Amino acid sequence: MEDHGKQSNDHNDTICAIATPPGAGGVGVVRVSGPLSSHIALSVLGEVPPPRTAHFSSFNDAAGCAIDSGIALLFTAPASFTGEDVLELQAHGSPQTLQMLMSRLM
């Protein structure tokens, strides 16, 4: 039997994904889930937003230049859907913008 990859069962992983359907839309959502969510918020937003509060912010690249701006929400464990720390970035819905955010998060 061929091994086509290994699935991680490590609950210490931090993952990110586009959470809206493919294609262009008014708003696109990217979610980060795991223990590094606050660290990633600091890196991308320049600050850690207060938990469970909608926070308008710039979403910055590694050089500090804005990729986009939108709403950031931080849900801290265990008060999130997954029970982990979760950062949700609500950006403009351009597929290119969402891909740039994903590249920045990974």
Tab-separated table of C-alpha atoms in Angstrom:
chain	number	residue	atom	x	y	z
A	1	MET	CA	0.000	0.000	0.000
A	2	GLU	CA	1.350	3.410	-0.944
A	3	ASP	CA	1.690	6.163	1.611
A	4	HIS	CA	0.149	9.303	0.046
A	5	GLY	CA	0.943	11.556	2.959
A	6	LYS	CA	0.806	11.682	6.683
A	7	GLN	CA	-2.026	13.223	8.613
A	8	SER	CA	-0.971	15.072	11.730
A	9	ASN	CA	-2.774	14.265	14.942
A	10	ASP	CA	-0.652	16.747	16.881
A	11	HIS	CA	-3.008	19.136	18.660
A	12	ASN	CA	-0.181	21.679	18.956
A	13	ASP	CA	-0.309	22.539	15.246
A	14	THR	CA	-1.410	25.975	14.119
A	15	ILE	CA	-3.339	25.869	10.846
A	16	CYS	CA	-4.826	28.459	8.505
A	17	ALA	CA	-7.373	28.293	5.706
A	18	ILE	CA	-9.642	30.441	3.590
A	19	ALA	CA	-13.088	29.969	5.122
A	20	THR	CA	-15.212	31.471	2.336
A	21	PRO	CA	-16.202	29.806	-0.955
A	22	PRO	CA	-13.856	30.119	-3.953
A	23	GLY	CA	-14.325	33.106	-6.239
A	24	ALA	CA	-14.735	36.819	-5.743
A	25	GLY	CA	-17.063	38.220	-3.120
A	26	GLY	CA	-17.556	41.289	-0.977
A	27	VAL	CA	-15.862	39.756	2.063
A	28	GLY	CA	-13.349	36.930	2.340
A	29	VAL	CA	-12.517	35.208	5.616
A	30	VAL	CA	-9.222	33.602	6.578
A	31	ARG	CA	-9.040	31.671	9.857
A	32	VAL	CA	-6.008	30.695	11.906
A	33	SER	CA	-6.472	28.083	14.624
A	34	GLY	CA	-3.936	26.879	17.164
A	35	PRO	CA	-1.499	28.000	19.830
A	36	LEU	CA	0.356	30.484	17.580
A	37	SER	CA	-2.779	32.504	16.728
A	38	SER	CA	-1.896	35.425	19.042
A	39	HIS	CA	1.703	35.464	17.794
A	40	ILE	CA	0.457	35.551	14.193
A	41	ALA	CA	-1.972	38.370	15.079
A	42	LEU	CA	0.933	40.395	16.478
A	43	SER	CA	2.980	39.751	13.344
A	44	VAL	CA	0.235	40.538	10.807
A	45	LEU	CA	-1.739	43.217	12.667
A	46	GLY	CA	1.029	44.782	14.747
A	47	GLU	CA	-0.986	44.064	17.888
A	48	VAL	CA	-3.058	41.361	19.526
A	49	PRO	CA	-6.715	42.410	19.396
A	50	PRO	CA	-8.818	42.096	22.535
A	51	PRO	CA	-10.593	38.718	22.635
A	52	ARG	CA	-14.122	38.464	21.248
A	53	THR	CA	-14.108	42.054	19.947
A	54	ALA	CA	-14.311	43.139	16.314
A	55	HIS	CA	-11.180	45.183	15.646
A	56	PHE	CA	-10.545	47.185	12.448
A	57	SER	CA	-6.937	46.750	11.383
A	58	SER	CA	-4.465	46.691	8.521
A	59	PHE	CA	-3.274	43.233	7.491
A	60	ASN	CA	0.428	43.725	6.842
A	61	ASP	CA	3.093	41.841	4.917
A	62	ALA	CA	6.471	40.985	6.483
A	63	ALA	CA	7.825	44.454	5.576
A	64	GLY	CA	4.905	46.168	7.355
A	65	CYS	CA	3.135	47.243	4.152
A	66	ALA	CA	-0.624	46.805	4.077
A	67	ILE	CA	-1.951	43.839	2.080
A	68	ASP	CA	-5.518	44.849	2.943
A	69	SER	CA	-7.561	46.136	5.864
A	70	GLY	CA	-10.581	44.672	7.542
A	71	ILE	CA	-11.938	43.181	10.725
A	72	ALA	CA	-9.846	40.954	12.996
A	73	LEU	CA	-11.398	38.795	15.700
A	74	LEU	CA	-9.488	36.762	18.282
A	75	PHE	CA	-11.162	33.972	20.207
A	76	THR	CA	-9.027	32.550	23.005
A	77	ALA	CA	-9.182	28.948	24.187
A	78	PRO	CA	-11.379	27.413	25.376
A	79	ALA	CA	-14.003	30.008	24.341
A	80	SER	CA	-13.928	29.248	20.609
A	81	PHE	CA	-15.727	26.802	18.341
A	82	THR	CA	-12.660	24.536	18.178
A	83	GLY	CA	-11.621	25.027	21.807
A	84	GLU	CA	-8.307	26.466	20.542
A	85	ASP	CA	-7.101	30.013	20.043
A	86	VAL	CA	-8.602	31.273	16.762
A	87	LEU	CA	-7.802	34.397	14.751
A	88	GLU	CA	-10.315	35.364	12.076
A	89	LEU	CA	-9.410	37.933	9.432
A	90	GLN	CA	-12.319	39.380	7.464
A	91	ALA	CA	-10.801	41.006	4.376
A	92	HIS	CA	-12.050	42.154	1.000
A	93	GLY	CA	-13.168	39.140	-1.040
A	94	SER	CA	-10.674	39.255	-3.909
A	95	PRO	CA	-9.099	35.807	-4.465
A	96	GLN	CA	-5.702	37.492	-4.959
A	97	THR	CA	-5.995	39.316	-1.626
A	98	LEU	CA	-6.939	36.118	0.179
A	99	GLN	CA	-4.016	34.258	-1.399
A	100	MET	CA	-1.638	37.047	-0.339
A	101	LEU	CA	-2.948	36.766	3.221
A	102	MET	CA	-2.558	32.988	3.145
A	103	SER	CA	1.029	33.325	1.909
A	104	ARG	CA	1.751	35.770	4.723
A	105	LEU	CA	0.255	33.444	7.342
A	106	MET	CA	2.135	30.328	6.271
